[in-house]
XYZ file of C-alpha atoms in Angstrom:
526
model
C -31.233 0.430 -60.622
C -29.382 3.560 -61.658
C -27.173 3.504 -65.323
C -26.968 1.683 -68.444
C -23.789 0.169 -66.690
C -25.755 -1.602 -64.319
C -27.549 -3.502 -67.248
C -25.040 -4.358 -69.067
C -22.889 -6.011 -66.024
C -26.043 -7.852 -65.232
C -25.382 -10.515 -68.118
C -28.877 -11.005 -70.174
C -28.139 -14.168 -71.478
C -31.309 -15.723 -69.951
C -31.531 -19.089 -67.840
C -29.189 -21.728 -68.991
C -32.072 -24.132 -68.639
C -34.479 -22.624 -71.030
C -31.442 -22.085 -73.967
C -32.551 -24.841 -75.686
C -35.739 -23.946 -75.504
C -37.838 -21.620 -78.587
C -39.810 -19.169 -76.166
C -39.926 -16.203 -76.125
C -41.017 -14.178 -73.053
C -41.787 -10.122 -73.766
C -43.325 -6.994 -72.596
C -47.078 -5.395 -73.782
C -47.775 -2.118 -72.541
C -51.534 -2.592 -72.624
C -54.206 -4.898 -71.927
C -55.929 -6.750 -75.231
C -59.368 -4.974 -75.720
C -60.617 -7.320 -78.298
C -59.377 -9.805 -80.563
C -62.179 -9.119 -83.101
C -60.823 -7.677 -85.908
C -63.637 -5.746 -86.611
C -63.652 -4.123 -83.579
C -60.336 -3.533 -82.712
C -58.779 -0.354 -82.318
C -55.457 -0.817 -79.848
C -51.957 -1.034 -80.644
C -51.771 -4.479 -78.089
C -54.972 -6.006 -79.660
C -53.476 -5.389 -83.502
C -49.983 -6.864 -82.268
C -51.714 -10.373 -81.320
C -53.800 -10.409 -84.338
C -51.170 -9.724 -87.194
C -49.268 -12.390 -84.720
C -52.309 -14.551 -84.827
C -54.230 -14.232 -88.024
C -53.708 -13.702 -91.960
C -55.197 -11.667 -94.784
C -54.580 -12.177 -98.404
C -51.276 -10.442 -97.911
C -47.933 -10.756 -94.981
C -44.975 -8.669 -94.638
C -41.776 -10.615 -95.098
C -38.335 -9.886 -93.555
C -37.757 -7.136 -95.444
C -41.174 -5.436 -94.283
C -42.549 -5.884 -98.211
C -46.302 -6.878 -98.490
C -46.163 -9.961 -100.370
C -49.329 -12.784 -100.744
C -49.755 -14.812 -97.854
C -53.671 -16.277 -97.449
C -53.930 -15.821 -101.557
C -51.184 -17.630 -104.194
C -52.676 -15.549 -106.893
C -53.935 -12.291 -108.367
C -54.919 -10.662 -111.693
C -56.252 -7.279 -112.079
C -59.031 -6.120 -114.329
C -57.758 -3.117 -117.100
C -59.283 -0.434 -115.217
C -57.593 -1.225 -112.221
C -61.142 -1.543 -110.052
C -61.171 -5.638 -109.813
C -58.717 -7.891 -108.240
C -59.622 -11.345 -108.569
C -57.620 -13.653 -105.775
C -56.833 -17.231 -105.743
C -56.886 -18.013 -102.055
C -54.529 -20.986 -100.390
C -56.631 -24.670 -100.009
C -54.027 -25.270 -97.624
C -55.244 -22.927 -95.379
C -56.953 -23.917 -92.318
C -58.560 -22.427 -89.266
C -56.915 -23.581 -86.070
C -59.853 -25.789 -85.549
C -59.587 -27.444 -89.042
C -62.188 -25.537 -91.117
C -60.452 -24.454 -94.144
C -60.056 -20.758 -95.151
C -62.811 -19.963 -97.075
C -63.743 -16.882 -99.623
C -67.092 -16.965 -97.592
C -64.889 -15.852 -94.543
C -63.268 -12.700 -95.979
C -67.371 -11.675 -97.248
C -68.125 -12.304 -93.894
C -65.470 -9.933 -91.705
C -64.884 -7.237 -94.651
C -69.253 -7.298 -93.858
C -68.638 -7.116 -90.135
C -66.121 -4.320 -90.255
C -68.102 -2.179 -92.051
C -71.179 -2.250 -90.999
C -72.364 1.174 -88.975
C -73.987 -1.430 -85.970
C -70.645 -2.552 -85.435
C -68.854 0.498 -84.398
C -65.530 -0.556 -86.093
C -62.762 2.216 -85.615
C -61.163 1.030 -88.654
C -64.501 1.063 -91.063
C -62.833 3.553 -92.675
C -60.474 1.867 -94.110
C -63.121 0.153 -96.326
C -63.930 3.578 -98.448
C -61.453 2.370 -100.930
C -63.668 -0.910 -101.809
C -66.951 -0.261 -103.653
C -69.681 1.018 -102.074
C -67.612 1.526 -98.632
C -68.185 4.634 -98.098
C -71.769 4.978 -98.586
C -72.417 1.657 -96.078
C -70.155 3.692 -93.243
C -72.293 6.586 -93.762
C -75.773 4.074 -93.478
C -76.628 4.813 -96.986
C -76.503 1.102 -98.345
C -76.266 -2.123 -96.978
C -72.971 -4.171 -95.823
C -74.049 -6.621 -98.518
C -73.031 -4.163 -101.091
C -69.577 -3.931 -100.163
C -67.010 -4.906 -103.478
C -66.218 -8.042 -102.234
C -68.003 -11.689 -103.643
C -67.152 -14.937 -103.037
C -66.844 -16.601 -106.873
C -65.812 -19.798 -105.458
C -64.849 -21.635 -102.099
C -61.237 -20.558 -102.907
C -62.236 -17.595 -104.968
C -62.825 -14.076 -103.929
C -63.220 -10.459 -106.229
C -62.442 -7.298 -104.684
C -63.770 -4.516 -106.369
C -62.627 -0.945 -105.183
C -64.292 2.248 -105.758
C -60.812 3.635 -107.914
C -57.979 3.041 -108.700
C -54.998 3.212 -105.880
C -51.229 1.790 -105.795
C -50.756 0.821 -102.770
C -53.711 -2.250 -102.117
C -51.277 -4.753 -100.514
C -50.099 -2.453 -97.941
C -53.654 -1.927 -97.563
C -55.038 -5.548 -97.155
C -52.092 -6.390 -94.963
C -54.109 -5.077 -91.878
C -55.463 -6.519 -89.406
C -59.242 -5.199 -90.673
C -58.756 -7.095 -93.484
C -58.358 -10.653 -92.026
C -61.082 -13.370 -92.494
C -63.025 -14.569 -89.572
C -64.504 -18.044 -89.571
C -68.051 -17.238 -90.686
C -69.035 -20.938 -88.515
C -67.283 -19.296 -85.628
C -68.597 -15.749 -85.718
C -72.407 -17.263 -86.315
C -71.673 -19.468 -82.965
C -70.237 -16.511 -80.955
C -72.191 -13.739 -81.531
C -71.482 -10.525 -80.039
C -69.175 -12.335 -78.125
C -66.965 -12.912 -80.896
C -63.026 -12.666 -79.889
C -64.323 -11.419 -76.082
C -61.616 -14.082 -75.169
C -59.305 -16.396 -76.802
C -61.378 -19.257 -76.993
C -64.622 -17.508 -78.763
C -62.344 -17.590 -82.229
C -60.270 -19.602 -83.853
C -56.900 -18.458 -85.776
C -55.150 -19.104 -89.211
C -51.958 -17.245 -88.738
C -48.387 -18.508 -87.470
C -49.584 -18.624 -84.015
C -52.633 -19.258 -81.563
C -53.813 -17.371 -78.441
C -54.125 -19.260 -75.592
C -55.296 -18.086 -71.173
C -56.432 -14.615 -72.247
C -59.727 -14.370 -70.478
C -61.030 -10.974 -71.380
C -59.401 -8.556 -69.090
C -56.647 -10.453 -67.567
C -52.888 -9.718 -68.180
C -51.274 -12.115 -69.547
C -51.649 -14.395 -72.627
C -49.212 -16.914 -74.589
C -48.835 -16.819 -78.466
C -48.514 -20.866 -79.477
C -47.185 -22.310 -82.919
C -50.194 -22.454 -84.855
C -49.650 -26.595 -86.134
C -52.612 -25.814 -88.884
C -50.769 -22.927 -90.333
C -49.981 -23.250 -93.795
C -46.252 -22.236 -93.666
C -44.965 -23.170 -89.876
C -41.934 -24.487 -91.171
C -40.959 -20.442 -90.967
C -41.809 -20.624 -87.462
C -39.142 -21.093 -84.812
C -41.015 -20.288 -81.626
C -43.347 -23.157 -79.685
C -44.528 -20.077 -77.580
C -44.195 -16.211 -77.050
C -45.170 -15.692 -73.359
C -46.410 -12.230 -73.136
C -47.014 -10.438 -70.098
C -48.265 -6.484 -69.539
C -45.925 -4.196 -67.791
C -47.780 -0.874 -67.742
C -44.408 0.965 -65.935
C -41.228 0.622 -67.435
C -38.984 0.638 -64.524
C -40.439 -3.100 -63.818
C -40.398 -3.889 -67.229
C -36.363 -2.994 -67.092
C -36.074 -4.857 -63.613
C -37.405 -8.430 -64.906
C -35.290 -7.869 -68.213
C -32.249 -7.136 -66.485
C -33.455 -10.774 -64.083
C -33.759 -12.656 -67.458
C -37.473 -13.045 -67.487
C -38.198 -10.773 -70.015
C -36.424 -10.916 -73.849
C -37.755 -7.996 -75.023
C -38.879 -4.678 -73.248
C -40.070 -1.265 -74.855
C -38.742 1.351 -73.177
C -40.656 4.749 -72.344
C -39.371 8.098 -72.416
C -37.550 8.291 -69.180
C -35.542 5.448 -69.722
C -34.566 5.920 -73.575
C -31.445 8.718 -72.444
C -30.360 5.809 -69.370
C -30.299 2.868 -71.996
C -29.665 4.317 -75.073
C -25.628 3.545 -75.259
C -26.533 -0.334 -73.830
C -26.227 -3.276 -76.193
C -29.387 -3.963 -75.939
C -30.990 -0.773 -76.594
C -32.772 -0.447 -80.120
C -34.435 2.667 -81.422
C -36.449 3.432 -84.728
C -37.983 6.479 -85.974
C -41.920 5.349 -86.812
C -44.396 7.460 -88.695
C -46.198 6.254 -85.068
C -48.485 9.903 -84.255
C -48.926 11.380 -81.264
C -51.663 13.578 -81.770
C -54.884 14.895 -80.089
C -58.862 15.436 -81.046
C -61.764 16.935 -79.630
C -65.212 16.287 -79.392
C -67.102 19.053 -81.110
C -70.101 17.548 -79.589
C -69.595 19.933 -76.536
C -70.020 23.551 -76.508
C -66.796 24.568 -75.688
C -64.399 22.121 -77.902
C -66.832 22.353 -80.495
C -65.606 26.218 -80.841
C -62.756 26.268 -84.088
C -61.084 29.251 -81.582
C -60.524 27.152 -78.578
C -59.466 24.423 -80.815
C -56.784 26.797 -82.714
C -55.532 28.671 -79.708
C -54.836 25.050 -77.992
C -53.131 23.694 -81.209
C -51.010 26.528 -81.320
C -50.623 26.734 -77.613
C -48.161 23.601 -76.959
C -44.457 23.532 -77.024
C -44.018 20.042 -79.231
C -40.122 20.725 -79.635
C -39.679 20.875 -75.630
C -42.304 17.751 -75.666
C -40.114 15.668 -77.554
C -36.970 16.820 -75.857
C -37.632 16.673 -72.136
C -40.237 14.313 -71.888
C -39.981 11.836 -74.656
C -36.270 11.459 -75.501
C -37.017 10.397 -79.052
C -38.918 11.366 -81.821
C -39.563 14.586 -83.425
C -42.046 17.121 -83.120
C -45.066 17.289 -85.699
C -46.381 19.912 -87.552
C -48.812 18.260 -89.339
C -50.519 14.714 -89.299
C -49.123 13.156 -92.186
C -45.900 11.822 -90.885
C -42.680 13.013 -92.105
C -40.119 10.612 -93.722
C -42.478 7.850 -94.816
C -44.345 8.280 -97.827
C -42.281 9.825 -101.227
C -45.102 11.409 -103.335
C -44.767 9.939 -106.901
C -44.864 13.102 -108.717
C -42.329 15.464 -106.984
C -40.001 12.477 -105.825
C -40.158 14.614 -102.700
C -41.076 13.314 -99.091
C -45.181 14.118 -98.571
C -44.223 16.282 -95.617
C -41.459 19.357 -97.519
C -43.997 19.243 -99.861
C -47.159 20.065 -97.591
C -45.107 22.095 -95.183
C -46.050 23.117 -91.635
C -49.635 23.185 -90.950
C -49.602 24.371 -87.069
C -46.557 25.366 -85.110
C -46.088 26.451 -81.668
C -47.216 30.280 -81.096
C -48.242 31.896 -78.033
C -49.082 35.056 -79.685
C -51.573 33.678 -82.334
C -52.409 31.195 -79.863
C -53.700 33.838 -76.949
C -55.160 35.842 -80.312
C -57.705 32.738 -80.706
C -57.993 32.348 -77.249
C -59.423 35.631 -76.484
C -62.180 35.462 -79.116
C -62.823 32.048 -78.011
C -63.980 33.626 -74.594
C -65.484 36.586 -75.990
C -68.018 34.254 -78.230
C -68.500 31.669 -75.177
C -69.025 34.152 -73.098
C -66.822 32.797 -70.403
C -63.467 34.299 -69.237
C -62.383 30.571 -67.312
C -63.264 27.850 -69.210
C -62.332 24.196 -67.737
C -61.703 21.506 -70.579
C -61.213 17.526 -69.356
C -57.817 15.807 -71.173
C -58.595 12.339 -71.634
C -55.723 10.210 -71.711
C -54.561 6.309 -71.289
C -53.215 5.520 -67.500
C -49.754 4.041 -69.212
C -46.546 6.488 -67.868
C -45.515 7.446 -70.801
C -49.379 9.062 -71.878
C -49.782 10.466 -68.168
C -46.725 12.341 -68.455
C -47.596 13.850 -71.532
C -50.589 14.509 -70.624
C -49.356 16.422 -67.831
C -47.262 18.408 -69.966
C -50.076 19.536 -71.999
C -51.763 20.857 -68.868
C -49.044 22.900 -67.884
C -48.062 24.340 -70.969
C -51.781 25.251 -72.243
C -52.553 26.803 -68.716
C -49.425 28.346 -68.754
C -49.693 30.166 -72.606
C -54.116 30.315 -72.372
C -55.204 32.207 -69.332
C -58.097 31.211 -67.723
C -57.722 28.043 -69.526
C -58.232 25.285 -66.844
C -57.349 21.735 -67.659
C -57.600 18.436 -66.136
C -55.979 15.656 -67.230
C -58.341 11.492 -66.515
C -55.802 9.216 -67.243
C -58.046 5.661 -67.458
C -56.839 1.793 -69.212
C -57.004 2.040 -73.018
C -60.053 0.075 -73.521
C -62.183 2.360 -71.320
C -60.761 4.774 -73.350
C -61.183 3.989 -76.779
C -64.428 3.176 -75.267
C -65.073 7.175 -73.687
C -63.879 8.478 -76.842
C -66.465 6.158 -78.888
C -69.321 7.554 -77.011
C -68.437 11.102 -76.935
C -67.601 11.202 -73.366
C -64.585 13.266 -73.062
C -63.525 17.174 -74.169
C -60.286 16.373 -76.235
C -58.046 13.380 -76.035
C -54.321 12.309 -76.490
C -53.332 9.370 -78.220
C -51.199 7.579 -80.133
C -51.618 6.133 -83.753
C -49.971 3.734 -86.334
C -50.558 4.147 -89.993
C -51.934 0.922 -91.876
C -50.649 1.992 -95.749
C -47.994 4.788 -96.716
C -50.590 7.077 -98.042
C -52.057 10.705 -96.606
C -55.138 9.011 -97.074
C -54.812 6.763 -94.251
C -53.672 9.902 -92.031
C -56.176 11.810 -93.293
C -59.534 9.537 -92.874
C -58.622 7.549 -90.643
C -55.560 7.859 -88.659
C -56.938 7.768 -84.978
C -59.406 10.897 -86.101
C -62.290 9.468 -83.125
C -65.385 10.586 -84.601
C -64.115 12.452 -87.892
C -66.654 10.654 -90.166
C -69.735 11.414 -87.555
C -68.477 15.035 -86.397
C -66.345 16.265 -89.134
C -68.913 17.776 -91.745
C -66.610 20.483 -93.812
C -67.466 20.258 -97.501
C -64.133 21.768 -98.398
C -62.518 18.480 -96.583
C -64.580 15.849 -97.868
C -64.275 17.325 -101.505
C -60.717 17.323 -101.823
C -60.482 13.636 -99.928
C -63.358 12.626 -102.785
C -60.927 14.452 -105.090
C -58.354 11.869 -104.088
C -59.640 8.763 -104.122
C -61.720 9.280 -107.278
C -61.015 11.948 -110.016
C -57.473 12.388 -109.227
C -56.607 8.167 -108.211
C -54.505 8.435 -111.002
C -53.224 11.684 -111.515
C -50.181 12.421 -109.072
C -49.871 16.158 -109.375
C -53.490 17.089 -108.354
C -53.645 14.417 -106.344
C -51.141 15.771 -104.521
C -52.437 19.389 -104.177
C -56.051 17.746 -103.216
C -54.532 15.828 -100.244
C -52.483 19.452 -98.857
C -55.921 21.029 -99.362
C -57.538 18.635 -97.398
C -55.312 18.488 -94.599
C -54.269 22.272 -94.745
C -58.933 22.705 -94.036
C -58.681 19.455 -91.319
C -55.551 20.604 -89.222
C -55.106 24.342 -89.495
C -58.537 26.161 -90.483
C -60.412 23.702 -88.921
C -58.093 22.619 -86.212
C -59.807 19.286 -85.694
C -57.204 17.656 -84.565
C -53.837 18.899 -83.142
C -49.991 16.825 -84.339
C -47.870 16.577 -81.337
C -44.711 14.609 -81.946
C -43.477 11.478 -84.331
C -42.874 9.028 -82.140
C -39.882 6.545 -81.994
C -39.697 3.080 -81.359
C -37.384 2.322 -78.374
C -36.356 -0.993 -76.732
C -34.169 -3.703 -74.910
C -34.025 -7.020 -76.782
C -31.969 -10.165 -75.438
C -29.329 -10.540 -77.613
C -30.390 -14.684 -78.150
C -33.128 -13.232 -79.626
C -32.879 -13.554 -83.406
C -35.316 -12.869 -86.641
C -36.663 -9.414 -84.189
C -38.690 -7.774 -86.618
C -41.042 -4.236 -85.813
C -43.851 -3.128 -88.319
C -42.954 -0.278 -90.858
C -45.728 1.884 -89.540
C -44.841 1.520 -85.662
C -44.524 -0.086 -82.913
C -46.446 -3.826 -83.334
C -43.588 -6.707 -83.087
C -43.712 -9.456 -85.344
C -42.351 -13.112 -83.758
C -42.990 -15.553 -86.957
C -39.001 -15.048 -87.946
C -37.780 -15.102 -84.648
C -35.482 -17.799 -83.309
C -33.961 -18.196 -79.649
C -29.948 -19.016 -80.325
């Protein structure tokens, strides 16, 4: 395989025998960790479950959060109580109907500090939220009752504008409370220990194999939208093979990684989007050494993000701070979030080796070796690589090694503290700093992060200022300005970009607006 030419003389039109045919075979770049949704904290495991399940809310075509599990809602005059009418046509895949009781019982699950949820977060915006993440009250607190079998309040701590984009996650999905009592903790450790009331079903994925198929959900309240009988999907952790069974027809839809975005990019096939996607890093101040604000300055100074994006990535553009550019218009300036915040942390040496040589005067140490952790996909190893050689390059006697391992083992390493700093990747749930801010793939920020400065302004935020736009505004730049350059808790890298080859039979091809997670309900195989 050598240029774009090649693909596009190999003719993609698939096996005549399957043209009749609605599947649908694509590309995953990781294994599923876990298809509980309060558990959760992949960019494969969210794909299957906004592909398999259903909150109140769905985005349509036109990527606009619109009711989906609820027909109704009213809203109380202070803007704290929303009061949903949920479907009675909706069904679990094993016939149970969709109950109020199910949303109490996951929204529960999620946040609840036993759990471990990565995305618990999410839940400070309902009443009581924060204070049950922080094991200060119980789960059965949270601002969420069941009034009804069909009828469930929501009651949020303020006020905020952007609650359907919100409850369109995958956190926010019921779970069959029958289900999850029969399961236990070994709820959604396969496809069989749940059940599923979104367009499709999960079917063969055993835990930790490969490959799973997405099948027309026939319970699902509105299948007449769905085309497809089945999306076979299939991991391809290297891209090259991913390219080679595209190019042999047995795979409709491939992302691409870095090193093959320049090869492809004038092909037919080839797709690109800009996503507010991050690719960022943290570090575990648990440890001596990370747990140092020098070491953590010098290295977030220390890295070369504009050569990052251009010779390893291909697409994208570099990040200066973790609120993504180009995505969310603040509603008092009309101005993008990002000209208004400015540049938190850019690349400089200088500064860089300034922090670095206090860091070793108050650690006492003149070499210091810090452990990368990364995932063991190409396009993470690579750039994980790159950050060696640039930081031991700029920060001498800075010496780092890079343990690339399979996503879940490292969301898992990460959850229990077991690394020094870590690379990752992360896809925004709402277009608000908030979600960047307190949650946005920060491992540990709630536990580790104890700045008062911080976790005033973000209070600021979501309560004093929920509806005043100006300081509002100047809360969130304080609290990022204290997270990502005083503090340096975590360090932007790039803004990633969506790149892939998609069969051209393949119609209805829809991404997320916040990154990389395909949606199949609206395809159709011509």
């Amino acid at each position: 395989m050598t240029a774009a030419g090649a693909l596009a003389a190999c003719s993609n039109s698939g096996n005549p025998s399957s043209f009749n045919k609605q599947v649908m075979n694509t590309a995953a770049n990781n294994e599923i960790s876990t298809l509980d949704s309060s558990k959760y904290g992949d960019t494969t495991s969210s794909e299957v479950l906004q592909n398999s399940m259903e909150g109140l809310y769905r985005f349509d075509k036109k990527n606009h959060a619109k009711l989906a599990g609820a027909t109704k809602v009213s809203v109380s005059k202070n803007q704290k109580v929303y009061t949903f009418d949920l479907r009675k046509d909706a069904k679990w895949s094993n016939g149970d109907p969709v109950t109020a009781k199910d949303y109490v019982t996951s929204w529960r699950r999620t946040v609840d500090p036993k759990n471990s949820s990565l995305d618990s977060d999410s839940f400070t915006i309902i009443k009581n939220g924060n204070q049950i993440t922080k094991g200060k009250a119980s789960p059965s607190s949270l601002g969420i009752k069941a009034l009804g079998k069909y009828r469930l309040q929501v009651t949020l701590a303020n006020p905020i504008p952007y609650l359907p984009e919100i409850l369109v996650g995958a956190q926010f999905y019921p779970q069959d409370s029958k289900v999850v009592k029969q399961n236990g903790s070994k709820y959604g450790t396969n496809s069989k220990r749940l059940v599923y009331n979104g367009p499709f079903t999960v079917k063969g994925w055993t835990g930790s194999n490969l490959k799973w198929t997405l099948v027309k959900n026939k319970n699902y309240w509105n299948k007449r939208i769905v085309h497809l009988d089945k999306v076979n999907v299939q991991v391809v952790q290297t891209t090259s093979t991913g390219v080679n069974l595209f190019r042999s027809n047995s795979l409709d839809y491939v992302p691409l990684s870095s090193d093959f975005v320049k090869q492809y990019q004038n092909n037919k096939n080839y797709h690109s989007v800009i996503t507010p996607t991050n690719g960022y890093m943290t570090f575990n101040l648990k440890r001596r050494a990370t747990s140092n604000v020098h070491v953590r300055r010098a290295i977030s100074q220390a890295i070369n993000k504009k050569q990052l994006v251009n010779t390893i990535l291909h697409a994208g553009r570099p990040s200066n701070g973790i609120v993504a550019a180009n995505f969310i218009t603040d509603k008092n300036t009309g101005n993008d979030y990002r000209k208004d915040a400015g540049d938190m942390v850019t690349y400089n040496v200088k500064d860089a080796q300034k922090e670095w040589k206090i860091a070793q005067k108050q650690l006492g140490k003149k070499k210091i070796t810090l452990e990368l952790l990364t995932s063991d996909i190409d396009d993470a190893k690579r750039v994980g690589e790159f950050i060696q050689s640039n930081l031991m390059k700029n920060l001498p006697g800075l010496n780092i090694n890079v343990r690339s391992i399979p996503i879940k083992s490292r969301l898992s390493n990460t959850t229990n503290h077991n690394y020094d700093f870590v690379y990752g990747t992360w896809q925004p749930s709402y277009e608000d700093p908030l979600d960047f801010l307190t949650v946005g793939g920060l491992f540990n920020l709630e536990q580790d992060y104890h700045n008062q400065n911080f976790w005033h302004q973000i209070d600021l935020a979501r309560s004093t200022y929920a509806t005043k736009p100006s300081q509002r505004l100047n809360a969130l730049i304080a609290a990022e300005n204290q997270l990502i350059k005083k503090d340096a808790f975590a360090v932007p890298l790039y803004q990633g970009g969506a790149s892939y080859l998609l069969n051209s039979r393949v119609k209805g091809f829809q991404l997320s607006p916040y990154g990389n997670v395909a949606y199949y309900w609206n395809v159709r195989m011509k």
